[in-house]
Amino acid sequence: MRLFVDCNCDKNYLRQEIQYVGHVRDQSQANIILFIYDIANGSGGRKYNLEFEGKDDYKNIFGKLSYDTTANMTSDEVRKGLLEKVQSGLLKYVLESGLADQVTYTVMSDGMAEVQEVDFTDPWNNWIFEVFASAELDKETSRREFEYRAGFESDHVTEKWRIRTDLGLFQSNSEYERNGETFTSERYRYSGNGSIVRSLSDHWSTGIFVGARHDTFTNLDFRYYFEPALEYNIFPYREVLRREITLAYKIGYFHNNYIDQTIFGKVEEGIFSHSLNVQVRYRQPWGNISAQLLGSTFLSDFSKNRMQLNSSLSIRVFKGLSVRFSGRFEIIRDQINLPGGDASIEDVLLQQKQIATDFELGFSVGLSYTFGSAFNNIINTRL
């Protein structure tokens, strides 16, 4: 048995513990292929879907298993539970192999003599809460930086509902000294966001998004918004681990109070806007692809708009060769919040305030080629 595993997990641990198969690094050399897809679940942990496919001597032998973790589980508990699932899925292949005569198994019979109705009550009613905080201090002869962030998050997930809240605090103070002159930068951001999303069917969902924000970097003294939304998934939501193409439309209202008068002479304003978000995600044996296209405009002035494209692509070209691309491009035509007047040298160099721009662009490409022994199962992590 030659096993190929593609997962976001501890592969070395699986190779170390499952020693009755040959672990190969190339999919084309395997006769058992295992893809493990994972996504965040309602408990704050992750849901793993395991899909087995046999080749050659194990052709037409397939298997699917699932494994759920919680936020309270350690990484060791997670990998041990995943190991048990992988071994369970491999059992049918072992029975078809030359190892069948060496298999022994035990079925735990405790409690099987009677069926009991268990009245289980979740004291948290499917709510997950997280509180976090961090602080960082950096100091040199001519430079000092201090920042802190803190926040609170809650998430309530059921088959029909998802309710989320997110509260955050951020402050950053910096001082630079050069030629006897001191430059200072102070940035503050306080925000709160909430949403209620309702599943309507295997393809449709609807929701309401609200929030408020204070951000010195973007010249916002106080901003609040309200946005109803509608989403359609071309594929059923149960296939989200493997593939999804979603279209989400939002329409709503936001109101801005500015710290400084803007380049348009405003100290406050309210605007109706709408947006369309298209997302594509695929995880397939040949590689992974994800892309997001987001477009938004003001309803009162379509010349005030923004278009954003984020994408990543990983392709297994042939034996041992993989290529990866990622890119980001944004056309910006809606910076109504920019403060009037010229930006100071401190604003530019210390990024204390947002500066006018027409676009943002980023791109990366990577290539990897692995060759050599494909059947070495030895684990050695010394030094």
mmCIF file of C-alpha atoms in Angstrom:
data_model
loop_
_atom_site.group_PDB
_atom_site.id
_atom_site.type_symbol
_atom_site.label_atom_id
_atom_site.label_comp_id
_atom_site.label_asym_id
_atom_site.label_seq_id
_atom_site.Cartn_x
_atom_site.Cartn_y
_atom_site.Cartn_z
ATOM 1 C CA MET A 1 0.000 0.000 0.000
ATOM 2 C CA ARG A 2 1.380 3.363 -1.065
ATOM 3 C CA LEU A 3 -0.411 6.301 0.604
ATOM 4 C CA PHE A 4 -0.457 9.933 -0.518
ATOM 5 C CA VAL A 5 -1.939 12.476 1.939
ATOM 6 C CA ASP A 6 -2.891 16.057 1.114
ATOM 7 C CA CYS A 7 -4.020 17.985 4.198
ATOM 8 C CA ASN A 8 -3.557 20.974 6.441
ATOM 9 C CA CYS A 9 -2.354 18.766 9.290
ATOM 10 C CA ASP A 10 0.708 17.175 10.915
ATOM 11 C CA LYS A 11 1.819 14.869 8.101
ATOM 12 C CA ASN A 12 4.992 13.833 9.921
ATOM 13 C CA TYR A 13 2.889 12.525 12.796
ATOM 14 C CA LEU A 14 0.759 10.451 10.405
ATOM 15 C CA ARG A 15 3.893 9.011 8.752
ATOM 16 C CA GLN A 16 5.385 8.169 12.113
ATOM 17 C CA GLU A 17 2.296 6.435 13.509
ATOM 18 C CA ILE A 18 1.058 4.644 10.378
ATOM 19 C CA GLN A 19 3.989 2.393 9.543
ATOM 20 C CA TYR A 20 2.160 -0.405 7.730
ATOM 21 C CA VAL A 21 1.859 1.626 4.506
ATOM 22 C CA GLY A 22 4.434 3.276 2.293
ATOM 23 C CA HIS A 23 4.074 7.062 2.424
ATOM 24 C CA VAL A 24 4.784 8.720 -0.922
ATOM 25 C CA ARG A 25 5.139 12.417 -1.674
ATOM 26 C CA ASP A 26 3.860 12.193 -5.257
ATOM 27 C CA GLN A 27 0.185 11.551 -5.974
ATOM 28 C CA SER A 28 0.971 9.679 -9.194
ATOM 29 C CA GLN A 29 2.978 7.038 -7.279
ATOM 30 C CA ALA A 30 0.218 6.255 -4.784
ATOM 31 C CA ASN A 31 -2.436 3.552 -4.942
ATOM 32 C CA ILE A 32 -4.338 5.087 -2.004
ATOM 33 C CA ILE A 33 -5.031 8.823 -2.109
ATOM 34 C CA LEU A 34 -6.346 10.718 0.899
ATOM 35 C CA PHE A 35 -7.546 14.318 0.741
ATOM 36 C CA ILE A 36 -8.449 15.985 4.033
ATOM 37 C CA TYR A 37 -10.470 19.196 3.750
ATOM 38 C CA ASP A 38 -10.988 21.374 6.807
ATOM 39 C CA ILE A 39 -13.074 24.420 7.706
ATOM 40 C CA ALA A 40 -14.032 26.248 10.906
ATOM 41 C CA ASN A 41 -17.040 24.743 12.698
ATOM 42 C CA GLY A 42 -19.592 26.140 15.111
ATOM 43 C CA SER A 43 -17.686 25.111 18.256
ATOM 44 C CA GLY A 44 -14.693 27.288 17.437
ATOM 45 C CA GLY A 45 -12.719 24.256 16.263
ATOM 46 C CA ARG A 46 -12.502 22.724 12.802
ATOM 47 C CA LYS A 47 -14.377 20.112 10.818
ATOM 48 C CA TYR A 48 -12.240 17.681 8.822
ATOM 49 C CA ASN A 49 -13.663 15.711 5.902
ATOM 50 C CA LEU A 50 -11.552 12.721 4.858
ATOM 51 C CA GLU A 51 -11.962 11.365 1.316
ATOM 52 C CA PHE A 52 -10.177 8.138 0.352
ATOM 53 C CA GLU A 53 -9.746 6.923 -3.219
ATOM 54 C CA GLY A 54 -8.079 3.698 -4.323
ATOM 55 C CA LYS A 55 -5.983 3.219 -7.449
ATOM 56 C CA ASP A 56 -4.545 0.185 -9.272
ATOM 57 C CA ASP A 57 -5.082 -2.867 -6.996
ATOM 58 C CA TYR A 58 -7.518 -0.837 -4.882
ATOM 59 C CA LYS A 59 -9.493 0.661 -7.724
ATOM 60 C CA ASN A 60 -13.160 1.445 -6.972
ATOM 61 C CA ILE A 61 -12.556 1.393 -3.213
ATOM 62 C CA PHE A 62 -13.653 4.731 -1.806
ATOM 63 C CA GLY A 63 -14.390 6.078 1.622
ATOM 64 C CA LYS A 64 -15.569 9.234 3.384
ATOM 65 C CA LEU A 65 -15.235 10.090 7.065
ATOM 66 C CA SER A 66 -15.567 13.258 9.133
ATOM 67 C CA TYR A 67 -13.895 14.477 12.293
ATOM 68 C CA ASP A 68 -14.832 17.497 14.427
ATOM 69 C CA THR A 69 -12.601 19.311 16.896
ATOM 70 C CA THR A 70 -13.354 21.991 19.479
ATOM 71 C CA ALA A 71 -11.527 25.165 20.462
ATOM 72 C CA ASN A 72 -10.560 23.580 23.805
ATOM 73 C CA MET A 73 -8.618 20.706 22.239
ATOM 74 C CA THR A 74 -4.830 20.837 22.166
ATOM 75 C CA SER A 75 -2.935 20.278 18.926
ATOM 76 C CA ASP A 76 -1.889 16.850 20.215
ATOM 77 C CA GLU A 77 -5.509 15.857 20.879
ATOM 78 C CA VAL A 78 -6.466 17.057 17.408
ATOM 79 C CA ARG A 79 -3.784 15.048 15.620
ATOM 80 C CA LYS A 80 -4.473 11.910 17.670
ATOM 81 C CA GLY A 81 -8.165 12.074 16.821
ATOM 82 C CA LEU A 82 -7.381 12.651 13.166
ATOM 83 C CA LEU A 83 -4.959 9.696 13.232
ATOM 84 C CA GLU A 84 -7.741 7.402 14.468
ATOM 85 C CA LYS A 85 -9.995 8.526 11.617
ATOM 86 C CA VAL A 86 -7.268 7.976 9.017
ATOM 87 C CA GLN A 87 -6.595 4.479 10.337
ATOM 88 C CA SER A 88 -10.322 3.679 10.301
ATOM 89 C CA GLY A 89 -10.527 4.771 6.670
ATOM 90 C CA LEU A 90 -7.502 2.660 5.731
ATOM 91 C CA LEU A 91 -9.019 -0.518 7.190
ATOM 92 C CA LYS A 92 -10.894 -1.472 4.021
ATOM 93 C CA TYR A 93 -7.660 -1.193 2.025
ATOM 94 C CA VAL A 94 -5.774 -3.275 4.590
ATOM 95 C CA LEU A 95 -8.402 -6.016 4.241
ATOM 96 C CA GLU A 96 -7.747 -6.094 0.493
ATOM 97 C CA SER A 97 -3.985 -6.269 0.983
ATOM 98 C CA GLY A 98 -1.563 -8.960 2.065
ATOM 99 C CA LEU A 99 -1.908 -7.705 5.638
ATOM 100 C CA ALA A 100 -5.490 -8.960 5.986
ATOM 101 C CA ASP A 101 -4.464 -12.111 7.906
ATOM 102 C CA GLN A 102 -2.578 -9.971 10.437
ATOM 103 C CA VAL A 103 -5.555 -7.772 11.357
ATOM 104 C CA THR A 104 -7.211 -8.098 14.758
ATOM 105 C CA TYR A 105 -9.928 -5.824 16.034
ATOM 106 C CA THR A 106 -12.050 -5.247 19.119
ATOM 107 C CA VAL A 107 -15.546 -3.810 19.378
ATOM 108 C CA MET A 108 -16.230 -2.185 22.729
ATOM 109 C CA SER A 109 -19.465 -3.748 23.998
ATOM 110 C CA ASP A 110 -19.938 -1.765 27.218
ATOM 111 C CA GLY A 111 -23.380 -0.208 27.255
ATOM 112 C CA MET A 112 -24.582 -1.950 24.087
ATOM 113 C CA ALA A 113 -27.038 -4.209 25.931
ATOM 114 C CA GLU A 114 -29.613 -1.451 26.164
ATOM 115 C CA VAL A 115 -30.458 1.737 24.331
ATOM 116 C CA GLN A 116 -30.714 4.782 26.503
ATOM 117 C CA GLU A 117 -32.271 8.124 25.742
ATOM 118 C CA VAL A 118 -29.801 10.831 26.731
ATOM 119 C CA ASP A 119 -31.196 14.234 27.567
ATOM 120 C CA PHE A 120 -28.259 16.492 26.704
ATOM 121 C CA THR A 121 -28.437 20.204 27.386
ATOM 122 C CA ASP A 122 -25.771 22.574 26.137
ATOM 123 C CA PRO A 123 -25.391 25.240 28.860
ATOM 124 C CA TRP A 124 -23.903 27.647 26.289
ATOM 125 C CA ASN A 125 -26.619 27.058 23.673
ATOM 126 C CA ASN A 126 -24.068 26.843 20.806
ATOM 127 C CA TRP A 127 -22.380 30.141 21.722
ATOM 128 C CA ILE A 128 -18.599 30.521 21.532
ATOM 129 C CA PHE A 129 -16.838 33.478 23.184
ATOM 130 C CA GLU A 130 -13.269 34.720 22.927
ATOM 131 C CA VAL A 131 -11.504 37.531 24.798
ATOM 132 C CA PHE A 132 -7.986 38.504 23.750
ATOM 133 C CA ALA A 133 -5.396 41.188 24.447
ATOM 134 C CA SER A 134 -1.761 41.861 23.585
ATOM 135 C CA ALA A 135 0.829 44.592 24.065
ATOM 136 C CA GLU A 136 4.178 45.203 22.369
ATOM 137 C CA LEU A 137 7.049 47.547 23.196
ATOM 138 C CA ASP A 138 10.097 48.166 20.964
ATOM 139 C CA LYS A 139 12.821 50.613 21.938
ATOM 140 C CA GLU A 140 16.113 51.692 20.410
ATOM 141 C CA THR A 141 18.373 54.704 20.918
ATOM 142 C CA SER A 142 16.395 56.901 18.537
ATOM 143 C CA ARG A 143 13.127 55.009 18.268
ATOM 144 C CA ARG A 144 10.351 53.879 20.572
ATOM 145 C CA GLU A 145 7.149 52.073 19.627
ATOM 146 C CA PHE A 146 4.308 50.890 21.814
ATOM 147 C CA GLU A 147 1.032 49.346 20.762
ATOM 148 C CA TYR A 148 -1.746 47.342 22.299
ATOM 149 C CA ARG A 149 -4.829 45.611 21.026
ATOM 150 C CA ALA A 150 -7.746 43.968 22.793
ATOM 151 C CA GLY A 151 -11.003 42.503 21.665
ATOM 152 C CA PHE A 152 -14.043 40.369 22.261
ATOM 153 C CA GLU A 153 -15.684 37.982 19.800
ATOM 154 C CA SER A 154 -18.777 35.819 19.989
ATOM 155 C CA ASP A 155 -20.196 33.343 17.509
ATOM 156 C CA HIS A 156 -23.491 31.447 17.614
ATOM 157 C CA VAL A 157 -23.822 28.747 14.949
ATOM 158 C CA THR A 158 -26.713 26.404 14.180
ATOM 159 C CA GLU A 159 -27.956 24.810 10.982
ATOM 160 C CA LYS A 160 -30.245 27.792 10.346
ATOM 161 C CA TRP A 161 -28.582 30.725 12.107
ATOM 162 C CA ARG A 162 -25.204 32.373 12.518
ATOM 163 C CA ILE A 163 -24.916 35.358 14.872
ATOM 164 C CA ARG A 164 -21.564 37.138 15.240
ATOM 165 C CA THR A 165 -20.206 40.100 17.191
ATOM 166 C CA ASP A 166 -16.728 41.590 17.114
ATOM 167 C CA LEU A 167 -15.400 44.357 19.389
ATOM 168 C CA GLY A 168 -11.862 45.674 19.030
ATOM 169 C CA LEU A 169 -9.497 48.262 20.533
ATOM 170 C CA PHE A 170 -6.171 49.270 18.993
ATOM 171 C CA GLN A 171 -3.653 51.989 19.856
ATOM 172 C CA SER A 172 -0.171 52.597 18.473
ATOM 173 C CA ASN A 173 2.282 55.300 19.625
ATOM 174 C CA SER A 174 5.673 55.883 17.972
ATOM 175 C CA GLU A 175 8.521 58.336 18.501
ATOM 176 C CA TYR A 176 11.528 58.861 16.204
ATOM 177 C CA GLU A 177 14.487 61.139 16.846
ATOM 178 C CA ARG A 178 16.717 62.472 14.062
ATOM 179 C CA ASN A 179 19.194 65.356 14.229
ATOM 180 C CA GLY A 180 17.729 66.534 17.510
ATOM 181 C CA GLU A 181 14.172 66.590 16.112
ATOM 182 C CA THR A 182 11.449 64.257 17.397
ATOM 183 C CA PHE A 183 8.686 62.871 15.181
ATOM 184 C CA THR A 184 5.635 61.339 16.840
ATOM 185 C CA SER A 185 2.806 59.224 15.525
ATOM 186 C CA GLU A 186 -0.399 58.235 17.291
ATOM 187 C CA ARG A 187 -3.060 55.944 15.845
ATOM 188 C CA TYR A 188 -6.304 54.875 17.510
ATOM 189 C CA ARG A 189 -8.962 52.490 16.281
ATOM 190 C CA TYR A 190 -12.083 51.338 18.142
ATOM 191 C CA SER A 191 -14.682 49.237 16.347
ATOM 192 C CA GLY A 192 -17.719 47.061 16.864
ATOM 193 C CA ASN A 193 -19.460 44.876 14.290
ATOM 194 C CA GLY A 194 -22.363 42.456 14.376
ATOM 195 C CA SER A 195 -24.298 40.274 11.967
ATOM 196 C CA ILE A 196 -27.256 37.905 11.869
ATOM 197 C CA VAL A 197 -27.378 35.413 8.979
ATOM 198 C CA ARG A 198 -30.275 33.050 8.217
ATOM 199 C CA SER A 199 -30.026 29.973 5.968
ATOM 200 C CA LEU A 200 -33.010 29.849 3.632
ATOM 201 C CA SER A 201 -32.160 26.718 1.597
ATOM 202 C CA ASP A 202 -29.232 24.681 0.273
ATOM 203 C CA HIS A 203 -28.293 27.657 -1.928
ATOM 204 C CA TRP A 204 -29.768 30.855 -0.430
ATOM 205 C CA SER A 205 -28.953 32.868 2.698
ATOM 206 C CA THR A 206 -29.862 36.308 3.958
ATOM 207 C CA GLY A 207 -28.489 38.518 6.688
ATOM 208 C CA ILE A 208 -28.132 41.931 8.325
ATOM 209 C CA PHE A 209 -24.788 43.594 9.083
ATOM 210 C CA VAL A 210 -24.295 46.564 11.449
ATOM 211 C CA GLY A 211 -21.279 48.278 12.939
ATOM 212 C CA ALA A 212 -19.579 51.385 14.294
ATOM 213 C CA ARG A 213 -15.987 52.643 14.156
ATOM 214 C CA HIS A 214 -13.555 55.349 15.296
ATOM 215 C CA ASP A 215 -10.279 55.423 13.325
ATOM 216 C CA THR A 216 -7.749 58.255 13.355
ATOM 217 C CA PHE A 217 -5.869 56.781 10.378
ATOM 218 C CA THR A 218 -8.906 57.073 8.091
ATOM 219 C CA ASN A 219 -10.094 60.418 9.585
ATOM 220 C CA LEU A 220 -13.208 58.869 11.098
ATOM 221 C CA ASP A 221 -14.386 60.353 14.362
ATOM 222 C CA PHE A 222 -17.461 58.127 14.324
ATOM 223 C CA ARG A 223 -18.959 55.924 11.607
ATOM 224 C CA TYR A 224 -21.949 53.617 11.744
ATOM 225 C CA TYR A 225 -23.516 51.463 9.039
ATOM 226 C CA PHE A 226 -26.455 49.152 8.376
ATOM 227 C CA GLU A 227 -26.489 46.626 5.508
ATOM 228 C CA PRO A 228 -29.060 43.935 4.614
ATOM 229 C CA ALA A 229 -27.578 41.196 2.403
ATOM 230 C CA LEU A 230 -28.564 38.261 0.198
ATOM 231 C CA GLU A 231 -26.245 35.406 -0.825
ATOM 232 C CA TYR A 232 -26.544 32.623 -3.413
ATOM 233 C CA ASN A 233 -24.207 29.626 -3.617
ATOM 234 C CA ILE A 234 -24.192 27.858 -6.992
ATOM 235 C CA PHE A 235 -23.258 24.610 -5.268
ATOM 236 C CA PRO A 236 -25.070 23.238 -2.183
ATOM 237 C CA TYR A 237 -23.551 24.569 1.050
ATOM 238 C CA ARG A 238 -22.715 21.015 2.164
ATOM 239 C CA GLU A 239 -20.004 20.967 -0.538
ATOM 240 C CA VAL A 240 -18.251 24.042 0.868
ATOM 241 C CA LEU A 241 -15.168 22.039 1.893
ATOM 242 C CA ARG A 242 -14.502 21.082 -1.725
ATOM 243 C CA ARG A 243 -15.945 23.872 -3.833
ATOM 244 C CA GLU A 244 -18.089 26.988 -3.699
ATOM 245 C CA ILE A 245 -19.095 29.864 -5.940
ATOM 246 C CA THR A 246 -21.061 32.499 -4.039
ATOM 247 C CA LEU A 247 -22.630 35.806 -5.027
ATOM 248 C CA ALA A 248 -23.460 38.172 -2.160
ATOM 249 C CA TYR A 249 -25.316 41.454 -2.655
ATOM 250 C CA LYS A 250 -25.464 44.138 0.060
ATOM 251 C CA ILE A 251 -27.324 47.429 0.098
ATOM 252 C CA GLY A 252 -27.310 49.814 3.007
ATOM 253 C CA TYR A 253 -26.557 53.141 4.629
ATOM 254 C CA PHE A 254 -23.512 54.554 6.429
ATOM 255 C CA HIS A 255 -22.949 57.847 8.235
ATOM 256 C CA ASN A 256 -19.518 59.435 8.776
ATOM 257 C CA ASN A 257 -18.459 62.095 11.262
ATOM 258 C CA TYR A 258 -14.932 63.252 10.406
ATOM 259 C CA ILE A 259 -12.055 64.357 12.637
ATOM 260 C CA ASP A 260 -10.854 66.946 10.098
ATOM 261 C CA GLN A 261 -12.795 68.526 7.262
ATOM 262 C CA THR A 262 -12.458 66.377 4.154
ATOM 263 C CA ILE A 263 -11.133 67.305 0.701
ATOM 264 C CA PHE A 264 -14.797 67.736 -0.286
ATOM 265 C CA GLY A 265 -15.447 70.216 2.531
ATOM 266 C CA LYS A 266 -17.503 67.770 4.642
ATOM 267 C CA VAL A 267 -17.463 67.374 8.394
ATOM 268 C CA GLU A 268 -20.199 64.732 8.314
ATOM 269 C CA GLU A 269 -22.349 62.972 5.723
ATOM 270 C CA GLY A 270 -24.694 60.044 5.225
ATOM 271 C CA ILE A 271 -24.603 57.882 2.078
ATOM 272 C CA PHE A 272 -26.521 54.931 0.637
ATOM 273 C CA SER A 273 -24.319 52.346 -1.083
ATOM 274 C CA HIS A 274 -24.411 48.813 -2.421
ATOM 275 C CA SER A 275 -21.904 46.094 -3.280
ATOM 276 C CA LEU A 276 -21.577 42.735 -5.034
ATOM 277 C CA ASN A 277 -19.106 40.130 -3.788
ATOM 278 C CA VAL A 278 -18.275 37.060 -5.934
ATOM 279 C CA GLN A 279 -16.136 34.324 -4.363
ATOM 280 C CA VAL A 280 -14.759 31.150 -5.889
ATOM 281 C CA ARG A 281 -13.002 28.384 -3.951
ATOM 282 C CA TYR A 282 -11.927 24.970 -5.216
ATOM 283 C CA ARG A 283 -9.847 22.275 -3.530
ATOM 284 C CA GLN A 284 -9.198 19.487 -5.984
ATOM 285 C CA PRO A 285 -6.536 16.791 -6.520
ATOM 286 C CA TRP A 286 -4.868 18.999 -9.143
ATOM 287 C CA GLY A 287 -4.503 21.925 -6.734
ATOM 288 C CA ASN A 288 -6.348 24.787 -5.066
ATOM 289 C CA ILE A 289 -7.892 27.958 -6.408
ATOM 290 C CA SER A 290 -9.563 30.863 -4.665
ATOM 291 C CA ALA A 291 -10.644 34.239 -5.950
ATOM 292 C CA GLN A 292 -12.733 37.137 -4.721
ATOM 293 C CA LEU A 293 -14.116 40.006 -6.786
ATOM 294 C CA LEU A 294 -15.744 42.836 -4.839
ATOM 295 C CA GLY A 295 -17.352 45.891 -6.394
ATOM 296 C CA SER A 296 -19.128 48.737 -4.595
ATOM 297 C CA THR A 297 -20.568 52.150 -5.481
ATOM 298 C CA PHE A 298 -22.538 54.975 -3.887
ATOM 299 C CA LEU A 299 -26.164 54.997 -5.009
ATOM 300 C CA SER A 300 -26.129 58.798 -5.333
ATOM 301 C CA ASP A 301 -22.881 58.952 -7.323
ATOM 302 C CA PHE A 302 -21.683 55.937 -9.324
ATOM 303 C CA SER A 303 -18.349 57.683 -9.973
ATOM 304 C CA LYS A 304 -17.545 57.011 -6.302
ATOM 305 C CA ASN A 305 -16.720 53.323 -6.506
ATOM 306 C CA ARG A 306 -14.222 50.642 -5.611
ATOM 307 C CA MET A 307 -13.226 47.384 -7.319
ATOM 308 C CA GLN A 308 -11.095 44.760 -5.599
ATOM 309 C CA LEU A 309 -9.742 41.426 -6.873
ATOM 310 C CA ASN A 310 -7.901 38.925 -4.667
ATOM 311 C CA SER A 311 -6.841 35.564 -6.029
ATOM 312 C CA SER A 312 -4.542 32.632 -5.377
ATOM 313 C CA LEU A 313 -3.819 29.556 -7.451
ATOM 314 C CA SER A 314 -1.775 26.454 -6.655
ATOM 315 C CA ILE A 315 -1.368 23.855 -9.398
ATOM 316 C CA ARG A 316 0.341 20.479 -9.330
ATOM 317 C CA VAL A 317 1.753 20.541 -12.881
ATOM 318 C CA PHE A 318 3.324 17.085 -12.966
ATOM 319 C CA LYS A 319 5.391 14.733 -10.811
ATOM 320 C CA GLY A 320 7.089 16.823 -8.135
ATOM 321 C CA LEU A 321 6.423 20.208 -9.767
ATOM 322 C CA SER A 322 4.013 22.741 -8.297
ATOM 323 C CA VAL A 323 3.457 26.392 -9.147
ATOM 324 C CA ARG A 324 1.728 29.015 -7.009
ATOM 325 C CA PHE A 325 0.355 32.429 -7.932
ATOM 326 C CA SER A 326 -1.319 35.070 -5.798
ATOM 327 C CA GLY A 327 -2.333 38.598 -6.578
ATOM 328 C CA ARG A 328 -4.287 41.586 -5.351
ATOM 329 C CA PHE A 329 -5.528 44.552 -7.350
ATOM 330 C CA GLU A 330 -7.766 47.356 -6.141
ATOM 331 C CA ILE A 331 -9.151 50.371 -7.983
ATOM 332 C CA ILE A 332 -10.028 53.105 -5.473
ATOM 333 C CA ARG A 333 -12.435 55.907 -6.340
ATOM 334 C CA ASP A 334 -14.321 56.414 -3.059
ATOM 335 C CA GLN A 335 -11.902 58.062 -0.601
ATOM 336 C CA ILE A 336 -14.396 60.666 0.580
ATOM 337 C CA ASN A 337 -12.924 60.519 4.094
ATOM 338 C CA LEU A 338 -9.507 62.036 3.237
ATOM 339 C CA PRO A 339 -8.724 65.165 5.284
ATOM 340 C CA GLY A 340 -8.262 68.439 3.430
ATOM 341 C CA GLY A 341 -4.910 70.240 3.158
ATOM 342 C CA ASP A 342 -1.447 68.932 2.419
ATOM 343 C CA ALA A 343 -0.106 65.858 4.194
ATOM 344 C CA SER A 344 2.867 66.532 6.483
ATOM 345 C CA ILE A 345 6.135 64.615 6.262
ATOM 346 C CA GLU A 346 5.168 62.848 9.490
ATOM 347 C CA ASP A 347 1.863 61.739 7.985
ATOM 348 C CA VAL A 348 3.629 60.271 4.942
ATOM 349 C CA LEU A 349 6.665 58.645 6.567
ATOM 350 C CA LEU A 350 4.954 57.400 9.717
ATOM 351 C CA GLN A 351 1.699 56.443 7.963
ATOM 352 C CA GLN A 352 -0.203 58.402 10.548
ATOM 353 C CA LYS A 353 -3.014 59.245 8.134
ATOM 354 C CA GLN A 354 -4.429 57.673 5.031
ATOM 355 C CA ILE A 355 -3.045 59.161 1.811
ATOM 356 C CA ALA A 356 -4.910 59.554 -1.489
ATOM 357 C CA THR A 357 -4.343 56.803 -4.051
ATOM 358 C CA ASP A 358 -5.981 55.535 -7.232
ATOM 359 C CA PHE A 359 -5.010 51.881 -6.872
ATOM 360 C CA GLU A 360 -3.212 49.217 -4.862
ATOM 361 C CA LEU A 361 -1.403 46.296 -6.468
ATOM 362 C CA GLY A 362 0.434 43.208 -5.238
ATOM 363 C CA PHE A 363 1.580 39.996 -6.925
ATOM 364 C CA SER A 364 3.656 36.956 -6.030
ATOM 365 C CA VAL A 365 4.656 33.758 -7.815
ATOM 366 C CA GLY A 366 6.364 30.650 -6.496
ATOM 367 C CA LEU A 367 7.712 27.458 -8.036
ATOM 368 C CA SER A 368 8.768 24.262 -6.306
ATOM 369 C CA TYR A 369 10.169 21.006 -7.638
ATOM 370 C CA THR A 370 10.795 18.004 -5.404
ATOM 371 C CA PHE A 371 12.761 14.972 -6.544
ATOM 372 C CA GLY A 372 14.596 12.025 -5.029
ATOM 373 C CA SER A 373 13.346 9.149 -2.887
ATOM 374 C CA ALA A 374 9.565 8.934 -2.781
ATOM 375 C CA PHE A 375 9.275 6.009 -0.358
ATOM 376 C CA ASN A 376 11.289 7.094 2.704
ATOM 377 C CA ASN A 377 9.075 6.698 5.789
ATOM 378 C CA ILE A 378 11.759 7.514 8.365
ATOM 379 C CA ILE A 379 11.066 10.410 10.738
ATOM 380 C CA ASN A 380 14.171 12.166 12.081
ATOM 381 C CA THR A 381 13.814 15.685 13.550
ATOM 382 C CA ARG A 382 17.222 15.973 15.270
ATOM 383 C CA LEU A 383 18.642 19.523 15.177
#
